[in-house]
Coordinates of C-alpha atoms and ligand atoms in Angstrom, one line a residue:
X1 CA 143.4 107.1 105.4
X2 CA 146.4 104.9 105.3
X3 CA 147.2 104.2 108.9
X4 CA 148.3 100.8 109.9
X5 CA 145.7 98.8 112.0
X6 CA 147.3 97.8 115.3
X7 CA 146.3 94.3 116.5
X8 CA 146.2 93.3 120.2
X9 CA 145.1 89.6 120.4
X10 CA 143.1 88.3 123.3
X11 CA 144.8 86.1 125.9
X12 CA 141.4 84.6 126.8
X13 CA 139.6 83.3 123.8
X14 CA 135.9 82.6 124.5
X15 CA 134.1 79.3 124.1
X16 CA 132.2 79.2 120.8
X17 CA 128.4 78.9 120.8
X18 CA 126.4 75.9 119.4
X19 CA 125.9 76.7 115.7
X20 CA 122.4 75.2 115.8
X21 CA 121.2 77.7 118.4
X22 CA 122.8 81.0 117.5
X23 CA 119.6 83.1 117.3
X24 CA 120.5 86.7 116.3
X25 CA 123.0 89.0 117.8
X26 CA 123.5 87.1 121.1
X27 CA 127.1 86.1 120.9
X28 CA 130.1 88.2 120.1
X29 CA 133.6 87.2 118.9
X30 CA 136.9 87.6 120.6
X31 CA 137.9 90.9 119.1
X32 CA 136.6 94.2 118.0
X33 CA 137.8 97.1 115.9
X34 CA 138.0 100.6 117.3
X35 CA 139.0 104.0 115.7
X36 CA 138.8 107.5 117.1
X37 CA 137.9 110.8 115.6
X38 CA 139.0 114.1 116.9
X39 CA 138.1 117.4 115.4
X40 CA 141.1 118.9 113.6
X41 CA 142.8 115.5 113.5
X42 CA 140.3 113.3 111.7
X43 CA 140.0 109.6 112.2
X44 CA 143.0 108.1 113.9
X45 CA 144.3 105.1 115.9
X46 CA 142.6 102.3 114.1
X47 CA 143.1 99.1 116.2
X48 CA 141.8 95.6 116.8
X49 CA 141.6 94.8 120.5
X50 CA 140.0 92.1 122.6
X51 CA 136.2 92.3 122.7
X52 CA 135.4 94.1 125.9
X53 CA 133.1 96.8 127.4
X54 CA 134.0 100.3 126.4
X55 CA 134.4 103.2 128.8
X56 CA 132.6 106.4 128.1
X57 CA 132.0 109.6 130.0
X58 CA 128.4 109.8 131.3
X59 CA 128.2 113.1 129.5
X60 CA 129.2 111.5 126.2
X61 CA 126.8 113.1 123.6
X62 CA 125.6 109.8 122.3
X63 CA 123.7 109.2 125.5
X64 CA 121.9 112.5 125.4
X65 CA 121.3 113.5 121.9
X66 CA 121.6 110.1 120.1
X67 CA 124.2 110.8 117.5
X68 CA 124.7 107.2 116.5
X69 CA 124.6 105.4 113.2
X70 CA 125.3 101.8 112.2
X71 CA 125.5 99.3 109.4
X72 CA 124.7 95.6 109.1
X73 CA 126.6 93.2 106.9
X74 CA 127.4 89.5 106.8
X75 CA 130.5 87.4 106.2
X76 CA 130.0 83.9 104.7
X77 CA 132.4 81.0 104.5
X78 CA 133.3 79.8 101.0
X79 CA 134.1 76.1 100.3
X80 CA 137.6 77.2 99.2
X81 CA 138.3 78.4 102.8
X82 CA 138.0 82.0 101.7
X83 CA 135.5 84.4 103.3
X84 CA 132.9 86.3 101.2
X85 CA 131.4 89.8 101.9
X86 CA 128.3 90.9 100.1
X87 CA 128.4 94.4 98.5
X88 CA 130.3 96.1 101.3
X89 CA 130.8 99.2 99.2
X90 CA 127.0 99.8 99.3
X91 CA 127.0 99.7 103.1
X92 CA 129.9 102.2 103.2
X93 CA 128.1 104.5 100.9
X94 CA 125.0 104.4 103.1
X95 CA 127.1 104.8 106.3
X96 CA 128.3 108.1 104.9
X97 CA 124.8 109.1 103.9
X98 CA 123.8 108.4 107.5
X99 CA 126.8 110.3 108.9
X100 CA 126.0 113.3 106.8
X101 CA 122.4 113.4 108.0
X102 CA 123.4 113.0 111.7
X103 CA 126.3 115.6 111.5
X104 CA 128.9 112.9 111.9
X105 CA 132.2 113.2 110.0
X106 CA 132.7 111.1 106.9
X107 CA 134.7 107.9 107.0
X108 CA 136.8 106.3 104.3
X109 CA 134.7 103.5 102.9
X110 CA 137.7 101.5 101.5
X111 CA 139.5 101.9 104.9
X112 CA 136.5 100.6 106.9
X113 CA 136.2 97.6 104.5
X114 CA 139.9 96.9 105.1
X115 CA 139.3 97.1 108.8
X116 CA 136.3 94.7 108.5
X117 CA 138.4 92.3 106.5
X118 CA 141.2 92.4 109.1
X119 CA 138.8 91.9 112.0
X120 CA 136.9 89.1 110.3
X121 CA 140.3 87.5 109.4
X122 CA 141.4 87.8 113.1
X123 CA 138.1 86.0 114.2
X124 CA 137.9 83.7 111.2
X125 CA 137.4 80.7 113.4
X126 CA 134.1 82.3 114.6
X127 CA 132.5 82.2 111.2
X128 CA 129.7 79.5 111.6
X129 CA 129.5 76.8 108.9
X130 CA 126.0 75.5 109.4
X131 CA 123.4 76.2 106.6
X132 CA 121.6 79.5 107.2
X133 CA 124.2 80.9 109.5
X134 CA 126.8 83.7 109.0
X135 CA 129.0 86.1 110.8
X136 CA 127.0 89.4 111.2
X137 CA 129.2 92.5 111.0
X138 CA 128.0 95.6 112.9
X139 CA 130.0 98.7 112.3
X140 CA 128.7 101.7 114.2
X141 CA 129.7 105.3 115.1
X142 CA 128.9 107.1 118.4
X143 CA 129.5 110.6 119.6
X144 CA 131.9 110.5 122.5
X145 CA 132.6 114.1 123.6
X146 CA 131.4 114.8 127.1
X147 CA 129.2 117.9 126.6
X148 CA 125.6 118.7 127.2
X149 CA 125.4 121.4 124.5
X150 CA 123.2 120.4 121.5
X151 CA 125.6 120.4 118.6
X152 CA 127.8 118.0 116.7
X153 CA 130.3 116.2 118.9
X154 CA 134.0 117.0 118.4
X155 CA 135.0 113.4 119.1
X156 CA 133.6 110.1 117.9
X157 CA 134.4 106.4 118.0
X158 CA 133.8 103.9 115.2
X159 CA 133.6 100.4 116.4
X160 CA 133.0 97.1 114.5
X161 CA 131.8 94.0 116.4
X162 CA 131.0 90.6 115.0
X163 CA 128.3 88.2 115.9
X164 CA 127.8 84.6 114.6
X165 CA 124.1 84.4 113.7
X166 CA 121.3 82.1 112.6
X167 CA 117.9 83.3 111.3
X168 CA 116.8 86.8 112.3
X169 CA 113.2 85.6 112.9
X170 CA 112.6 82.5 114.9
X171 CA 110.1 81.6 112.1
X172 CA 113.2 81.3 109.7
X173 CA 111.7 81.4 106.1
X174 CA 108.2 80.6 107.4
X175 CA 105.8 83.4 106.7
X176 CA 105.4 86.0 109.5
X177 CA 102.3 87.7 110.8
X178 CA 102.4 91.5 110.7
X179 CA 100.4 94.3 112.2
X180 CA 99.9 97.4 110.0
X181 CA 100.6 100.3 112.4
X182 CA 98.0 103.0 112.1
X183 CA 98.9 105.2 115.1
X184 CA 102.6 105.5 115.5
X185 CA 105.0 106.9 112.9
X186 CA 108.5 105.7 112.2
X187 CA 109.8 108.5 110.1
X188 CA 108.7 111.4 107.9
X189 CA 110.2 113.2 104.9
X190 CA 112.9 115.6 106.0
X191 CA 113.6 113.5 109.1
X192 CA 116.2 110.7 109.5
X193 CA 114.2 107.7 108.2
X194 CA 116.5 107.2 105.2
X195 CA 119.6 107.0 107.5
X196 CA 120.6 103.9 109.4
X197 CA 120.4 105.9 112.7
X198 CA 119.9 104.3 116.1
X199 CA 117.0 106.8 116.7
X200 CA 114.9 105.3 113.9
X201 CA 114.9 102.0 115.8
X202 CA 114.1 103.7 119.1
X203 CA 111.1 105.2 117.4
X204 CA 109.9 101.8 116.3
X205 CA 110.1 99.8 119.6
X206 CA 106.9 100.8 121.3
X207 CA 104.8 99.8 118.3
X208 CA 106.8 96.6 118.0
X209 CA 106.2 95.8 121.7
X210 CA 102.5 96.4 121.2
X211 CA 102.4 94.2 118.1
X212 CA 104.3 91.4 119.8
X213 CA 101.8 91.4 122.7
X214 CA 99.0 90.8 120.1
X215 CA 101.0 87.9 118.5
X216 CA 102.6 89.7 115.6
X217 CA 106.2 89.4 114.6
X218 CA 106.6 92.9 113.2
X219 CA 105.0 96.2 112.3
X220 CA 104.3 97.5 108.9
X221 CA 104.8 101.3 108.8
X222 CA 102.7 103.6 106.8
X223 CA 103.5 107.2 105.7
X224 CA 103.4 109.8 108.4
X225 CA 101.1 112.2 106.7
X226 CA 98.1 110.3 105.3
X227 CA 98.7 106.9 107.0
X228 CA 97.8 105.4 103.6
X229 CA 101.0 104.5 101.8
X230 CA 103.3 101.6 102.7
X231 CA 106.8 102.5 103.8
X232 CA 108.7 99.5 105.3
X233 CA 108.3 96.7 107.7
X234 CA 110.1 96.4 111.0
X235 CA 113.7 96.4 110.1
X236 CA 113.2 95.5 106.5
X237 CA 112.0 96.8 103.1
X238 CA 108.8 95.3 101.8
X239 CA 107.7 93.9 98.4
X240 CA 104.3 92.8 97.1
X241 CA 103.6 90.6 94.1
X242 CA 100.3 91.6 92.6
X243 CA 99.0 90.1 89.4
X244 CA 102.4 89.0 88.3
X245 CA 104.1 92.3 89.0
X246 CA 106.4 93.0 91.9
X247 CA 106.0 96.3 93.6
X248 CA 108.0 98.0 96.4
X249 CA 107.6 101.5 97.8
X250 CA 109.8 104.0 96.0
X251 CA 112.6 105.6 98.0
X252 CA 111.0 108.8 99.3
X253 CA 113.3 110.2 102.0
X254 CA 111.7 108.4 104.9
X255 CA 112.4 104.8 103.8
X256 CA 115.8 103.1 104.4
X257 CA 117.3 102.2 101.1
X258 CA 118.3 98.6 101.8
X259 CA 121.2 96.8 100.1
X260 CA 119.1 93.7 99.9
X261 CA 116.2 95.7 98.5
X262 CA 118.5 97.0 95.7
X263 CA 119.8 93.5 95.1
X264 CA 116.3 92.0 94.9
X265 CA 115.3 94.6 92.3
X266 CA 118.4 93.8 90.2
X267 CA 117.7 90.0 90.5
X268 CA 114.0 90.3 89.5
X269 CA 114.9 92.5 86.6
X270 CA 117.5 90.0 85.4
X271 CA 114.9 87.3 85.5
X272 CA 112.5 89.4 83.4
X273 CA 110.0 89.8 86.3
X274 CA 108.3 93.2 86.1
X275 CA 109.3 95.2 89.1
X276 CA 108.0 98.7 90.0
X277 CA 109.3 101.2 92.6
X278 CA 106.3 103.4 93.3
X279 CA 103.8 104.5 96.0
X280 CA 101.6 101.6 97.1
X281 CA 98.7 102.0 99.5
X282 CA 97.2 99.6 102.0
X283 CA 93.9 100.0 100.2
X284 CA 95.6 98.7 96.9
X285 CA 97.0 95.7 98.8
X286 CA 93.6 95.0 100.4
X287 CA 91.8 95.3 97.0
X288 CA 94.4 93.0 95.4
X289 CA 93.8 90.5 98.1
X290 CA 90.0 90.6 97.7
X291 CA 90.3 90.2 94.0
X292 CA 92.7 87.3 94.4
X293 CA 95.6 89.1 92.8
X294 CA 97.8 89.4 95.8
X295 CA 100.2 86.5 95.2
X296 CA 103.0 87.2 97.7
X297 CA 104.5 89.7 100.1
X298 CA 108.0 89.6 101.6
X299 CA 110.4 91.7 103.6
X300 CA 114.0 92.1 102.6
X301 CA 117.0 93.0 104.8
X302 CA 120.6 92.0 105.6
X303 CA 119.6 90.3 108.8
X304 CA 116.5 88.5 107.6
X305 CA 117.5 88.2 103.9
X306 CA 113.9 87.4 102.7
X307 CA 111.1 87.1 105.1
X308 CA 107.8 86.0 103.6
X309 CA 104.7 87.7 105.0
X310 CA 101.8 85.3 105.6
X311 CA 99.3 87.7 107.2
X312 CA 98.7 91.4 107.5
X313 CA 96.3 93.0 110.0
X314 CA 95.1 96.5 109.1
X315 CA 92.6 98.0 111.5
X316 CA 89.9 95.3 111.4
X317 CA 90.9 93.7 108.2
X318 CA 92.8 90.4 108.1
X319 CA 94.7 89.9 104.8
X320 CA 95.9 86.3 104.3
X321 CA 98.6 85.9 101.7
X322 CA 99.4 82.8 99.7
X323 CA 97.6 80.6 102.3
X324 CA 100.5 81.2 104.7
X325 CA 102.9 79.5 102.4
X326 CA 106.3 80.6 101.2
X327 CA 105.8 82.1 97.8
X328 CA 107.6 81.1 94.7
X329 CA 109.4 84.4 94.2
X330 CA 110.3 84.7 97.9
X331 CA 111.9 81.2 97.8
X332 CA 113.7 81.9 94.5
X333 CA 115.0 85.2 95.8
X334 CA 116.2 83.6 99.1
X335 CA 117.9 80.8 97.3
X336 CA 119.6 83.1 94.8
X337 CA 120.7 85.7 97.3
X338 CA 122.1 83.2 99.8
X339 CA 123.6 81.2 96.8
X340 CA 125.5 84.3 95.6
X341 CA 126.4 85.3 99.2
X342 CA 127.9 81.9 100.0
X343 CA 129.5 81.3 96.6
X344 CA 127.2 78.3 95.9
X345 CA 125.9 80.1 92.8
X346 CA 127.8 82.2 90.2
X347 CA 128.1 85.9 91.1
X348 CA 127.1 87.4 87.8
X349 CA 126.7 90.8 89.3
X350 CA 130.2 90.9 90.9
X351 CA 128.5 91.6 94.3
X352 CA 130.9 89.6 96.5
X353 CA 134.4 90.2 97.5
X354 CA 136.6 87.4 98.9
X355 CA 139.7 87.2 101.1
Ligands
COI401 C1 119.9 94.5 109.1 O1 119.1 93.9 108.3 O2 121.1 94.3 109.0 C2 119.5 95.4 110.0 O3 120.2 96.3 110.3 C3 118.3 95.2 110.7 C4 118.5 95.1 112.2 C5 118.3 96.3 112.9 C6 118.7 93.9 112.8

């Protein structure tokens, strides 16, 4: 795709929020990117327009059958005045994996990265500068054809919106308390768990509400069949450090393959920390805790970066991890990842692009 991206600037720029109280995903910038897809024509009319509500037919298929996928990325300010993006190619690869699973047409990754750059550049003044903040980038695709037949839509819209954000969890890097979910299931092999599909998050909300009522920040998901093996936590992948070794559930068709997960594995390997991707059961975690070998647990994700886990509740068992403190590996990973993302540390892996 080589179409020119048209730009229509807003005549009413919004007031910017206080960088110290951004929260997550509550403020949106002045512009958004929109591109249409029509069967037979492909993706067309890429444009940057003032941020505004969109108009859709009530019969638009996304409302009825949930053909919707998204990505999450972040832009960081560099001291040179440039903007850094972290591994956008990986997000584009995954977007097309999600598209394929949901019957949504493929997009050109390089073109969407170009659109992201142009949009971020248009709203450059919205990139927050305070430590721990960034500009969250949310590309998403929805089925727009008005039709109640259950099939792939003939028309779609790809939109990109931007949100200045602080920490995903109000706890920041403080360890969170997590409920291990033994009744509900997030995803099963053959389903859509590996895709970044809106429906996966819909499937997670009731358990998350229940957990919140009990004072937990998030839910840890187990495998759908045996309810034994650990899958992922809330909107993150999960890692455990047991007896000096870092273990994360292997990609199995129902777990989302996180870009942060992949980056954490590469960092650990480069530090010579043994890291294994394999099945890991709650029983193994409990036994490691009882024998004093469970050193750390942490979630990884674009939004949260690294989120240490201080407590896990599994049925009647309470597992306390690292006395509720931030673990050494969690802290080192957080510092290294955010250091690379913001350009404070050298980017030995060539993960960032700047513009
Ligand atoms: C991310 O980490 O970027 C996510 O997509 C998680 C989320 C749904 C906020």
